[in-house]
Coordinates of C-alpha atoms and ligand atoms in Angstrom, one line a residue:
M216 CA 0.0 0.0 0.0
G217 CA 1.3 3.4 -1.0
K218 CA 1.6 6.2 1.5
K219 CA -0.7 9.2 1.6
V220 CA 0.1 12.8 2.2
Y221 CA -2.4 15.6 2.9
I222 CA -1.1 19.1 2.3
E223 CA -2.9 22.3 3.4
S224 CA -1.7 25.7 2.2
Y225 CA -2.1 29.0 4.0
G226 CA -1.1 32.5 3.0
C227 CA -0.2 33.6 -0.5
Q228 CA -0.4 31.9 -3.9
M229 CA 3.3 31.2 -3.6
N230 CA 2.5 28.7 -0.9
V231 CA 0.0 27.0 -3.1
S232 CA 2.6 26.7 -5.7
D233 CA 5.3 25.4 -3.2
S234 CA 2.9 22.8 -2.0
E235 CA 2.8 21.5 -5.6
V236 CA 6.6 21.2 -5.6
V237 CA 6.4 19.4 -2.3
A238 CA 3.8 17.0 -3.7
S239 CA 6.1 16.3 -6.6
I240 CA 9.1 15.6 -4.4
L241 CA 7.0 13.3 -2.2
A242 CA 5.4 11.5 -5.2
K243 CA 8.9 10.2 -6.0
Q244 CA 9.0 8.7 -2.5
G245 CA 5.7 6.9 -3.2
Y246 CA 3.3 9.4 -1.6
E247 CA 0.0 10.0 -3.2
A248 CA -1.6 13.4 -2.5
V249 CA -5.1 13.1 -1.0
D250 CA -7.6 15.8 -0.2
R251 CA -8.8 14.5 3.2
A252 CA -6.7 14.8 6.3
E253 CA -8.4 11.7 7.8
E254 CA -7.0 9.5 5.0
A255 CA -3.4 10.6 5.3
D256 CA -0.3 9.0 6.9
L257 CA 1.5 12.4 6.7
I258 CA -0.1 15.8 7.2
L259 CA 1.8 18.9 6.1
L260 CA 0.7 22.4 6.8
N261 CA 2.3 25.0 4.5
T262 CA 2.2 28.0 6.7
C263 CA 2.2 31.8 6.5
S264 CA 3.7 34.4 8.9
V265 CA 2.6 37.6 7.2
R266 CA 0.3 38.6 10.0
E267 CA -0.1 37.4 13.6
K268 CA -3.6 36.2 12.9
A269 CA -2.3 33.9 10.1
E270 CA 0.1 32.3 12.5
Q271 CA -2.6 31.8 15.1
T272 CA -4.9 30.1 12.6
V273 CA -2.1 27.6 11.8
L274 CA -1.3 26.9 15.5
N275 CA -5.0 26.0 16.1
R276 CA -5.0 23.8 13.0
I277 CA -1.9 21.9 14.2
N278 CA -3.7 21.0 17.4
E279 CA -6.7 19.8 15.4
M280 CA -4.4 17.7 13.2
N281 CA -2.6 16.2 16.2
R282 CA -6.0 15.0 17.5
L283 CA -6.2 12.7 14.5
K284 CA -3.2 10.8 16.0
A285 CA -5.6 9.3 18.5
N286 CA -7.1 7.2 15.7
N287 CA -3.8 6.6 13.8
K288 CA -0.7 6.2 15.9
D289 CA 1.5 6.2 12.8
L290 CA 0.3 9.6 11.6
K291 CA 3.0 12.2 11.3
V292 CA 2.3 16.0 11.2
G293 CA 4.8 18.5 9.8
V294 CA 5.1 22.2 9.3
L295 CA 6.4 23.7 6.1
G296 CA 6.9 27.3 4.8
C297 CA 7.2 30.7 6.4
M298 CA 6.5 29.7 10.0
A299 CA 9.1 27.0 10.0
E300 CA 12.1 29.1 10.9
R301 CA 10.1 31.2 13.4
M302 CA 8.4 28.3 15.1
R303 CA 11.0 25.5 15.1
E304 CA 12.1 26.1 18.6
N305 CA 8.6 26.5 19.8
L306 CA 7.0 23.6 17.8
L307 CA 9.7 21.1 17.9
V308 CA 12.1 21.6 20.7
E309 CA 9.9 23.0 23.4
K310 CA 6.4 21.7 22.8
K311 CA 7.2 18.7 20.6
V312 CA 3.9 19.2 18.9
V313 CA 5.0 18.4 15.4
D314 CA 7.2 15.6 13.9
L315 CA 8.8 17.6 11.1
V316 CA 9.7 21.2 10.3
A317 CA 10.9 22.3 6.8
G318 CA 11.5 25.8 5.6
P319 CA 10.7 27.1 2.1
D320 CA 14.1 26.3 0.7
A321 CA 14.4 22.8 2.4
Y322 CA 11.9 20.8 0.4
R323 CA 14.4 18.7 -1.4
S324 CA 15.5 17.3 1.9
L325 CA 12.0 16.1 2.8
P326 CA 12.8 12.5 1.9
H327 CA 15.7 12.6 4.3
L328 CA 13.7 14.3 7.0
L329 CA 11.0 11.7 6.6
D330 CA 13.5 8.9 7.1
E331 CA 14.5 10.5 10.3
V332 CA 10.9 10.9 11.4
G333 CA 10.4 7.2 10.5
T334 CA 13.0 6.2 13.1
G335 CA 11.1 8.1 15.7
Q336 CA 13.1 11.3 15.7
R337 CA 11.9 14.8 15.1
A338 CA 13.4 16.3 12.0
V339 CA 14.1 19.9 11.0
N340 CA 15.6 21.8 8.2
V341 CA 15.0 25.5 8.0
L342 CA 18.1 26.6 6.1
L343 CA 17.6 29.3 3.5
S344 CA 19.4 29.2 0.2
R345 CA 20.8 31.7 -2.2
E346 CA 20.3 29.4 -5.2
E347 CA 17.4 27.1 -4.7
T348 CA 14.6 27.7 -7.2
Y349 CA 13.2 24.1 -7.6
G350 CA 13.7 25.0 -11.3
E351 CA 13.5 21.6 -12.9
I352 CA 10.9 20.1 -10.6
V353 CA 7.6 19.5 -12.4
P354 CA 4.9 20.3 -9.8
V355 CA 2.0 17.9 -9.1
R356 CA -1.1 20.0 -9.5
L357 CA -3.2 19.9 -6.3
N358 CA -6.9 20.8 -6.1
S359 CA -6.6 21.9 -9.7
N360 CA -9.6 23.0 -11.8
G361 CA -7.6 21.9 -14.8
V362 CA -7.9 25.4 -16.3
T363 CA -5.7 27.7 -14.3
A364 CA -2.2 27.1 -12.8
F365 CA 0.5 28.8 -10.9
V366 CA 4.2 28.8 -12.0
T367 CA 6.8 30.2 -9.6
I368 CA 9.4 32.3 -11.4
M369 CA 11.4 33.6 -8.5
R370 CA 11.8 33.1 -4.8
G371 CA 12.6 35.3 -1.8
C372 CA 12.7 39.1 -1.6
D373 CA 15.4 41.7 -1.2
N374 CA 13.2 44.7 -0.6
M375 CA 13.1 45.0 3.2
C376 CA 9.8 46.8 3.5
A377 CA 9.7 47.8 7.2
F378 CA 6.5 45.9 8.0
C379 CA 7.3 42.7 6.2
V380 CA 8.5 39.3 7.5
V381 CA 9.0 37.7 4.1
P382 CA 12.8 38.5 3.7
F383 CA 13.3 36.7 7.0
T384 CA 11.1 33.7 6.2
R385 CA 11.9 33.2 2.5
G386 CA 15.4 34.6 2.2
R387 CA 17.2 36.3 -0.6
E388 CA 15.8 37.0 -4.0
R389 CA 16.7 34.5 -6.8
S390 CA 15.3 34.0 -10.3
R391 CA 14.5 30.7 -11.9
D392 CA 16.0 29.7 -15.3
P393 CA 13.5 31.1 -17.9
Y394 CA 13.9 28.1 -20.2
T395 CA 12.5 25.8 -17.4
I396 CA 9.6 28.3 -16.9
V397 CA 8.7 28.3 -20.6
E398 CA 8.9 24.5 -20.6
E399 CA 6.6 24.3 -17.6
C400 CA 4.1 26.6 -19.3
A401 CA 4.3 24.6 -22.6
K402 CA 3.6 21.4 -20.6
L403 CA 0.6 23.1 -19.0
V404 CA -0.8 23.9 -22.4
A405 CA -0.2 20.3 -23.5
D406 CA -2.1 19.1 -20.4
G407 CA -5.1 21.3 -21.4
Y408 CA -4.5 24.3 -19.1
K409 CA -5.7 27.6 -20.4
E410 CA -4.2 30.2 -18.0
V411 CA -1.1 30.6 -16.0
T412 CA -0.1 33.0 -13.2
L413 CA 3.6 33.7 -13.0
L414 CA 4.5 34.1 -9.3
G415 CA 7.1 35.8 -7.2
Q416 CA 7.3 38.1 -4.2
N417 CA 8.3 40.8 -6.6
V418 CA 8.2 39.6 -10.2
N419 CA 9.3 42.9 -11.6
S420 CA 12.8 42.5 -10.3
Y421 CA 13.1 39.1 -12.0
R422 CA 16.6 39.0 -13.5
W423 CA 18.3 35.8 -14.7
N424 CA 21.9 35.1 -15.7
V425 CA 23.5 37.9 -13.6
D426 CA 25.3 37.4 -10.4
A427 CA 24.9 39.5 -7.2
K428 CA 27.3 42.1 -8.6
G429 CA 25.4 42.4 -11.9
N430 CA 27.9 40.5 -14.0
L431 CA 26.9 38.1 -16.7
K432 CA 27.0 34.5 -15.4
D433 CA 26.8 32.5 -18.7
P434 CA 28.2 34.5 -21.6
S435 CA 26.6 32.2 -24.1
R436 CA 23.1 33.2 -23.0
P437 CA 21.4 36.5 -22.7
V438 CA 20.3 38.4 -19.6
V439 CA 16.5 37.9 -19.2
D440 CA 14.5 40.4 -17.2
F441 CA 10.8 40.2 -16.4
A442 CA 9.6 41.9 -19.6
D443 CA 11.7 39.5 -21.6
L444 CA 10.4 36.5 -19.7
L445 CA 6.8 37.7 -20.1
E446 CA 7.3 38.0 -23.8
M447 CA 9.0 34.6 -24.1
V448 CA 6.0 32.9 -22.4
A449 CA 3.5 35.0 -24.5
L450 CA 5.2 34.0 -27.7
A451 CA 5.9 30.3 -26.8
C452 CA 2.3 29.8 -25.6
P453 CA 0.0 31.9 -27.8
S454 CA -3.2 30.1 -26.7
L455 CA -2.4 30.5 -23.0
R456 CA -3.7 33.4 -20.9
I457 CA -0.9 34.9 -18.9
R458 CA -1.2 36.7 -15.5
Y459 CA 1.5 37.6 -13.0
S460 CA 1.8 38.5 -9.3
T461 CA 3.0 40.4 -7.3
S462 CA 4.5 43.6 -8.7
H463 CA 6.4 46.2 -6.7
P464 CA 5.6 49.7 -8.0
K465 CA 9.2 50.8 -7.8
D466 CA 10.3 48.1 -10.3
M467 CA 7.3 48.4 -12.7
T468 CA 8.9 49.5 -15.9
D469 CA 7.5 50.8 -19.2
K470 CA 9.2 47.9 -20.9
V471 CA 6.8 45.5 -19.0
L472 CA 3.8 47.7 -19.9
E473 CA 4.8 47.7 -23.6
V474 CA 5.1 43.9 -23.6
M475 CA 1.7 43.6 -21.9
A476 CA 0.1 46.0 -24.4
R477 CA 1.7 44.1 -27.4
H478 CA 0.3 40.7 -26.5
D479 CA -3.4 39.9 -26.4
N480 CA -2.8 36.8 -24.4
I481 CA -1.2 38.7 -21.5
C482 CA -4.2 39.7 -19.2
K483 CA -4.9 43.4 -18.7
Y484 CA -4.7 43.3 -15.0
I485 CA -2.0 44.4 -12.6
H486 CA -1.8 43.9 -8.8
L487 CA 0.2 46.9 -7.7
P488 CA 0.3 47.0 -3.9
V489 CA 0.5 50.7 -2.7
Q490 CA 0.3 50.0 1.1
S491 CA -0.3 53.7 1.9
G492 CA -1.2 56.9 0.1
S493 CA 1.0 59.1 2.3
S494 CA 4.6 59.7 1.1
K495 CA 5.7 60.1 4.7
V496 CA 4.3 56.6 5.6
L497 CA 5.7 55.2 2.4
K498 CA 9.2 56.5 3.4
D499 CA 8.8 55.0 6.9
M500 CA 7.7 51.7 5.3
N501 CA 10.9 51.8 3.2
R502 CA 8.9 51.3 0.0
G503 CA 11.2 53.2 -2.3
Y504 CA 8.6 55.4 -3.9
T505 CA 6.4 58.4 -3.2
R506 CA 2.7 58.9 -3.7
E507 CA 3.5 61.1 -6.8
W508 CA 5.8 58.4 -8.2
Y509 CA 3.2 55.7 -7.7
L510 CA 0.5 57.8 -9.4
E511 CA 2.8 58.4 -12.3
R512 CA 3.2 54.6 -12.7
V513 CA -0.6 54.3 -12.7
A514 CA -0.8 57.0 -15.4
S515 CA 1.7 55.1 -17.5
I516 CA -0.3 51.9 -17.1
R517 CA -3.4 53.8 -18.3
R518 CA -1.4 55.3 -21.2
H519 CA -0.3 51.9 -22.4
M520 CA -3.5 50.0 -21.6
P521 CA -6.6 52.2 -21.1
D522 CA -8.7 49.2 -20.1
C523 CA -6.2 47.6 -17.7
A524 CA -7.7 46.7 -14.3
L525 CA -5.8 47.5 -11.1
S526 CA -5.8 46.0 -7.6
T527 CA -3.8 46.8 -4.6
D528 CA -2.8 46.0 -1.0
I529 CA -3.3 48.6 1.8
I530 CA -2.2 48.5 5.4
S531 CA -4.0 50.7 7.9
G532 CA -2.4 52.0 11.1
F533 CA 1.3 51.5 10.3
C534 CA 3.6 53.0 13.0
G535 CA 3.3 56.8 13.1
E536 CA 0.3 57.0 10.7
T537 CA -1.7 60.2 11.4
E538 CA -5.3 61.0 10.5
E539 CA -3.8 63.1 7.7
D540 CA -1.8 60.2 6.4
H541 CA -4.9 58.0 6.5
R542 CA -6.9 60.6 4.5
A543 CA -4.1 60.6 1.9
T544 CA -4.7 56.8 1.5
L545 CA -8.4 57.4 1.0
S546 CA -7.7 60.2 -1.5
L547 CA -5.2 58.0 -3.4
M548 CA -7.9 55.2 -3.6
E549 CA -10.3 57.8 -5.1
E550 CA -7.8 59.0 -7.5
V551 CA -6.6 55.6 -8.8
G552 CA -10.0 53.8 -8.6
Y553 CA -8.9 50.2 -7.8
D554 CA -11.0 47.4 -9.2
M555 CA -10.2 45.4 -6.1
A556 CA -8.1 45.7 -2.9
F557 CA -6.8 43.5 -0.1
M558 CA -6.9 45.6 3.1
F559 CA -5.2 44.8 6.4
K560 CA -4.6 46.2 9.8
Y561 CA -0.9 46.6 10.6
S562 CA 0.4 43.7 12.6
E563 CA 3.9 43.9 14.1
R564 CA 6.2 41.1 13.0
P565 CA 9.3 40.0 14.8
K566 CA 12.7 40.9 13.3
T567 CA 11.3 43.4 10.9
L568 CA 12.7 47.0 10.7
A569 CA 9.5 48.3 12.1
A570 CA 9.6 45.9 15.1
R571 CA 13.2 46.8 15.8
R572 CA 13.0 50.6 15.3
M573 CA 9.5 51.9 15.4
E574 CA 6.7 52.0 17.9
D575 CA 3.4 50.2 17.0
D576 CA 1.7 53.4 18.2
V577 CA -1.7 53.5 16.5
P578 CA -4.3 52.2 18.9
E579 CA -6.2 49.1 17.9
E580 CA -9.6 50.9 17.7
V581 CA -8.1 53.6 15.5
K582 CA -6.6 50.9 13.2
S583 CA -10.0 49.2 13.0
R584 CA -11.9 52.4 12.3
R585 CA -9.5 53.4 9.5
L586 CA -9.6 49.9 8.0
T587 CA -13.4 50.1 8.0
E588 CA -13.3 53.4 6.2
I589 CA -10.9 52.0 3.6
I590 CA -13.0 48.9 3.1
D591 CA -16.2 50.9 2.7
L592 CA -14.6 53.2 0.2
Q593 CA -13.2 50.2 -1.8
R594 CA -16.6 48.6 -1.8
E595 CA -18.1 51.8 -3.4
N596 CA -15.3 52.0 -5.9
S597 CA -15.5 48.3 -6.9
A598 CA -19.3 48.6 -7.4
K599 CA -18.8 51.7 -9.6
L600 CA -16.1 50.1 -11.7
M601 CA -17.8 46.8 -12.1
A602 CA -20.9 48.6 -13.4
R603 CA -18.9 49.9 -16.3
Y604 CA -18.9 46.4 -17.9
V605 CA -22.7 46.2 -18.0
G606 CA -23.9 46.1 -21.7
Q607 CA -20.3 45.2 -22.9
V608 CA -19.3 41.9 -24.5
Q609 CA -16.4 40.3 -22.7
E610 CA -14.3 37.2 -23.4
V611 CA -14.6 34.9 -20.3
L612 CA -12.5 31.9 -19.6
I613 CA -14.8 29.4 -17.7
E614 CA -13.0 28.0 -14.6
G615 CA -15.8 25.8 -13.2
V616 CA -19.2 25.5 -11.6
S617 CA -20.3 28.6 -9.7
K618 CA -20.0 28.3 -5.9
R619 CA -23.5 29.6 -5.6
S620 CA -25.4 27.3 -7.9
A621 CA -24.8 24.2 -9.9
G622 CA -26.8 25.7 -12.8
Q623 CA -24.2 28.4 -13.3
M624 CA -20.6 28.5 -14.3
Q625 CA -18.0 31.0 -13.3
G626 CA -15.0 32.5 -15.0
R627 CA -13.0 35.6 -15.4
N628 CA -12.5 38.3 -18.0
T629 CA -9.0 39.6 -18.9
Q630 CA -9.3 42.2 -16.1
N631 CA -9.7 39.4 -13.6
A632 CA -13.4 40.2 -12.8
M633 CA -15.4 37.2 -11.8
V634 CA -18.3 36.6 -14.3
I635 CA -21.2 34.2 -13.6
V636 CA -23.1 32.8 -16.6
P637 CA -25.8 30.2 -16.9
R638 CA -24.4 26.7 -17.7
Y639 CA -27.2 26.3 -20.3
G640 CA -27.7 29.8 -21.6
S641 CA -30.4 30.7 -24.1
A642 CA -27.7 30.7 -26.7
V643 CA -27.1 26.9 -26.2
A644 CA -29.3 24.8 -28.5
P645 CA -31.1 21.9 -27.0
G646 CA -29.2 18.6 -27.1
R647 CA -25.9 20.4 -27.1
R648 CA -23.5 20.5 -24.2
G649 CA -23.5 23.4 -21.8
L650 CA -20.4 25.4 -20.8
M651 CA -17.4 23.5 -19.6
P652 CA -14.3 24.5 -17.6
G653 CA -11.7 25.7 -20.1
D654 CA -14.3 27.1 -22.6
R655 CA -13.7 30.7 -23.7
V656 CA -16.9 32.4 -24.4
Q657 CA -18.1 35.8 -25.5
V658 CA -20.5 37.0 -22.8
R659 CA -22.8 40.0 -22.8
I660 CA -22.7 41.5 -19.3
T661 CA -26.2 42.0 -17.9
A662 CA -25.6 43.0 -14.2
S663 CA -22.9 43.7 -11.7
T664 CA -22.2 43.8 -8.0
A665 CA -19.1 45.0 -6.2
G666 CA -17.7 41.4 -6.3
S667 CA -18.9 39.9 -9.6
L668 CA -20.6 40.3 -13.0
Q669 CA -23.5 38.4 -14.4
G670 CA -23.9 37.7 -18.1
E671 CA -25.4 35.8 -20.9
P672 CA -23.1 33.8 -23.3
L673 CA -23.4 34.7 -26.9
I674 CA -23.6 31.9 -29.6
P675 CA -20.0 30.8 -30.1
S676 CA -18.7 31.1 -33.7
G677 CA -17.7 27.4 -34.0
P678 CA -20.1 24.4 -33.5
I679 CA -20.7 23.2 -30.0
P680 CA -19.7 19.5 -29.7
A681 CA -22.7 17.3 -28.8
E682 CA -22.7 16.1 -25.2
A683 CA -20.8 12.8 -24.9
Ligands
5AD931 N1 0.9 43.8 8.8 C1 -0.2 43.9 8.0 N2 -0.2 43.6 6.7 C2 0.9 43.2 6.2 N3 1.3 42.8 4.9 C3 2.6 42.4 4.9 N4 3.1 42.5 6.1 C4 2.1 43.0 6.9 C5 2.0 43.3 8.3 N5 3.1 43.2 9.1 C6 0.3 42.9 3.8 C7 0.9 43.8 2.7 C8 1.4 42.9 1.7 C9 0.4 41.8 1.8 C10 0.8 40.5 1.2 O1 0.2 41.6 3.2 O2 -0.2 44.7 2.3 O3 1.3 43.5 0.4
SF4_932 FE1 2.7 34.5 4.0 FE2 4.4 36.1 2.9 FE3 5.2 33.7 3.4 FE4 3.4 34.1 1.4 S1 5.5 34.8 1.6 S2 3.3 32.6 3.0 S3 2.3 35.9 2.3 S4 4.6 35.2 4.9

């Protein structure tokens, strides 16, 4: 009987992608990935440290998982990812609550760590690497809809934003070989996937074939930057929709915008975290840009792609944030008009610049009130911007059955807006199949809310295959 592993991912898309690398490494050891913890011999939680609440959620989950040991004495529980380094003392040494701890750069050592665990020891590897990119590992797709997939293009982060724990949990920035990236994308196309999201903590600083000093590593090959990579993937996989995340505004070049504008298969959507609308707070956050500079980047995006959607991340109540700073964030939101935003209260993280040098001085209730104002404004903006699609015809890539009703399908337009359509629309003739995951359809948008669009599919130009 083969062994079974259950992997649960927390935090960002990067963790989802890493879990697929882990599944691939473990598959070679005879582990089959299962989607129920109760069936597993090995449970791995791929964890996030970005805010204190994320860590608390995982700690509760570890306790739940350990309770399953009562029914299965051979069950092992391990912690992967960003909490590994921070928690190894706590989890392994002091409390002995998990069997295994592996940091984001230590997944190749999992077979070895599992051997140790097999002999009754507790195993740990939280070493960070300057080189590891898992470049040639072909991920095993987990919980896949068969339509959209993530491909990691770089790891780590060198930015040192004052609030952010990532440089400490994921280490130095390094870029993956672009030829392995293109290969992975081509394989996804061959496997029937229709959309890929290129992932990294700061994809815009992707740079391959240069060393830390900026010298060429392999003279027989070119230097590849993010714009080059995007274009390579767009050209190699013309039928694939391409997205990417996350961008850092300070590294968002016109060259990238030109490539995006040039290729229809690169989606017109950019996630551009601003964090704050106040230049003073941005300076304290060590973000490397001002409000004016950010707005100029947004203007450049609009010049290159007038219909490009924008989303952002915003933190309320960072150290020293005044009412005036907060109002600057609200006014920047008005000025930019984000289609979508992820909004957070500042949460102090150990080791960060802010934790070491600044006082977490905005009272909790003020953080909360400011966050509510930000969320309310965003809801208004989202509703207004989504309404602009009503009456338009949009190309939608169907991802699967709608969460709300089995009679409806959901997908996204190029701007990443969720579109809900009837599975059997009036355009579908009787006896023909309804919409399927992976279909691309022209949809007339009939209604909108702040979170999604509703539409009616138009008759596709080609014949619809009869239902099998
Ligand atoms: N507190 C609150 N939010 C944070 N983020 C990162 N670190 C913190 C923190 N310490 C947010 C940022 C980032 C997103 C992934 O999480 O907005 O862009
Ligand atoms: Fe969380 Fe950041 Fe780690 Fe992603 S990189 S899992 S967001 S701490």
